[in-house]
CSV table of C-alpha atoms and ligand atoms in Angstrom, one decimal:
chain,number,residue,atom,x,y,z
A,1,MET,CA,19.1,37.2,-103.7
A,2,ALA,CA,22.8,37.1,-103.3
A,3,ALA,CA,24.4,33.7,-102.6
A,4,GLU,CA,25.3,33.0,-99.1
A,5,ASN,CA,29.0,32.3,-98.3
A,6,TRP,CA,29.2,31.4,-94.6
A,7,GLN,CA,32.9,31.3,-93.2
A,8,ASP,CA,34.2,30.1,-89.9
A,9,VAL,CA,36.4,33.1,-89.1
A,10,CYS,CA,37.5,32.7,-85.5
A,11,ALA,CA,36.6,31.7,-81.9
A,12,THR,CA,34.3,33.9,-79.9
A,13,SER,CA,37.2,34.1,-77.3
A,14,ASP,CA,39.4,35.7,-80.0
A,15,ILE,CA,37.5,38.9,-79.8
A,16,PRO,CA,38.0,40.8,-76.5
A,17,GLU,CA,35.0,42.2,-74.8
A,18,ASP,CA,33.9,45.5,-76.2
A,19,ASP,CA,36.6,45.5,-78.7
A,20,VAL,CA,37.5,45.0,-82.3
A,21,ILE,CA,39.9,42.7,-84.3
A,22,ALA,CA,41.1,42.3,-87.8
A,23,GLN,CA,40.7,39.0,-89.6
A,24,THR,CA,41.7,38.0,-93.1
A,25,VAL,CA,39.4,35.5,-94.8
A,26,GLY,CA,40.6,34.5,-98.3
A,27,ASP,CA,41.6,37.7,-99.8
A,28,GLN,CA,39.2,39.8,-97.9
A,29,GLU,CA,40.0,41.8,-94.6
A,30,ILE,CA,37.2,42.2,-92.1
A,31,ALA,CA,36.7,43.8,-88.8
A,32,LEU,CA,35.0,41.7,-86.0
A,33,TYR,CA,33.4,43.4,-83.1
A,34,GLU,CA,32.0,42.4,-79.6
A,35,VAL,CA,29.4,44.7,-78.3
A,36,GLU,CA,27.6,43.8,-75.0
A,37,GLY,CA,27.7,40.0,-75.9
A,38,SER,CA,26.8,40.4,-79.5
A,39,TYR,CA,29.1,40.0,-82.5
A,40,PHE,CA,29.3,42.0,-85.7
A,41,ALA,CA,31.3,42.0,-88.8
A,42,THR,CA,32.1,44.8,-91.4
A,43,ASP,CA,34.8,45.6,-94.0
A,44,ASN,CA,38.0,46.7,-92.2
A,45,LEU,CA,39.0,49.5,-94.6
A,46,CYS,CA,37.6,52.9,-94.0
A,47,THR,CA,35.6,54.2,-97.1
A,48,HIS,CA,37.3,57.7,-96.6
A,49,GLY,CA,41.0,56.8,-96.8
A,50,GLN,CA,43.5,54.1,-96.2
A,51,ALA,CA,42.8,53.4,-92.5
A,52,ARG,CA,42.1,50.2,-90.8
A,53,LEU,CA,39.0,50.4,-88.5
A,54,SER,CA,40.4,47.5,-86.4
A,55,GLU,CA,43.0,50.2,-85.3
A,56,GLY,CA,40.2,52.5,-84.2
A,57,PHE,CA,38.1,52.9,-81.1
A,58,LEU,CA,34.8,51.0,-80.4
A,59,GLU,CA,32.3,52.9,-78.3
A,60,ASP,CA,28.5,52.6,-78.1
A,61,GLY,CA,28.3,50.3,-81.1
A,62,GLU,CA,30.2,52.6,-83.3
A,63,ILE,CA,33.8,52.3,-84.6
A,64,GLU,CA,35.7,55.4,-84.8
A,65,CYS,CA,38.3,55.6,-87.7
A,66,PRO,CA,41.9,56.2,-86.2
A,67,LEU,CA,42.7,58.7,-89.1
A,68,HIS,CA,40.1,61.4,-89.1
A,69,GLN,CA,37.6,60.2,-86.5
A,70,GLY,CA,34.8,59.2,-88.8
A,71,ARG,CA,32.3,56.9,-87.1
A,72,PHE,CA,30.4,53.8,-88.6
A,73,CYS,CA,27.7,51.9,-86.9
A,74,VAL,CA,29.1,48.3,-86.7
A,75,LYS,CA,25.6,46.8,-86.8
A,76,SER,CA,24.6,48.4,-90.2
A,77,GLY,CA,27.8,49.8,-91.5
A,78,LYS,CA,26.2,53.2,-91.8
A,79,ALA,CA,28.5,56.2,-92.0
A,80,MET,CA,27.4,58.2,-88.9
A,81,CYS,CA,29.3,61.5,-89.3
A,82,ALA,CA,31.7,63.7,-91.3
A,83,PRO,CA,34.0,63.3,-93.1
A,84,LEU,CA,32.5,60.0,-94.1
A,85,THR,CA,30.0,60.0,-97.0
A,86,GLU,CA,30.0,56.3,-97.9
A,87,ASP,CA,28.9,53.3,-95.7
A,88,ILE,CA,31.0,50.2,-95.2
A,89,ARG,CA,29.7,46.8,-95.8
A,90,ALA,CA,28.2,44.9,-92.8
A,91,TYR,CA,28.0,41.1,-92.8
A,92,PRO,CA,25.5,38.8,-91.2
A,93,VAL,CA,27.1,36.9,-88.2
A,94,LYS,CA,26.0,33.8,-86.4
A,95,ILE,CA,27.5,32.0,-83.4
A,96,SER,CA,27.7,28.1,-83.5
A,97,GLY,CA,29.2,26.8,-80.2
A,98,ASP,CA,32.3,28.9,-79.6
A,99,ARG,CA,32.8,29.8,-83.3
A,100,VAL,CA,32.0,33.0,-85.1
A,101,TRP,CA,30.5,32.5,-88.7
A,102,VAL,CA,30.3,35.4,-91.1
A,103,ASP,CA,28.3,35.4,-94.4
A,104,LEU,CA,30.7,37.2,-96.8
A,105,GLY,CA,28.1,36.9,-99.5
B,1,FES,FE1,38.6,57.0,-92.0
B,1,FES,FE2,39.4,59.5,-93.0
B,1,FES,S1,40.3,57.5,-93.3
B,1,FES,S2,37.7,59.0,-91.6
């Protein structure tokens, strides 16, 4: 089993409702999402090209890449449609008080 690496990444209030933000943790850039009161974290770079998912559109639990409109499930990281062929990594999230913690593994 992979080692856990829980990081305190931001306050819950830093992530606007039904929206996405980018956050750099060490040398890793992740995207953080709020969907109907739940929080999710994935890699921020699209697997198709050089685009940041935090600049895309979040709708119905999926993030749409701003470059070619590929969509990923923010919960699983699964690529949902063309032109995507590769999933992004999704990270476990837990809330402690008003802080968002992400297990970067
Ligand atoms: Fe994201 Fe092409 S760069 S869909």
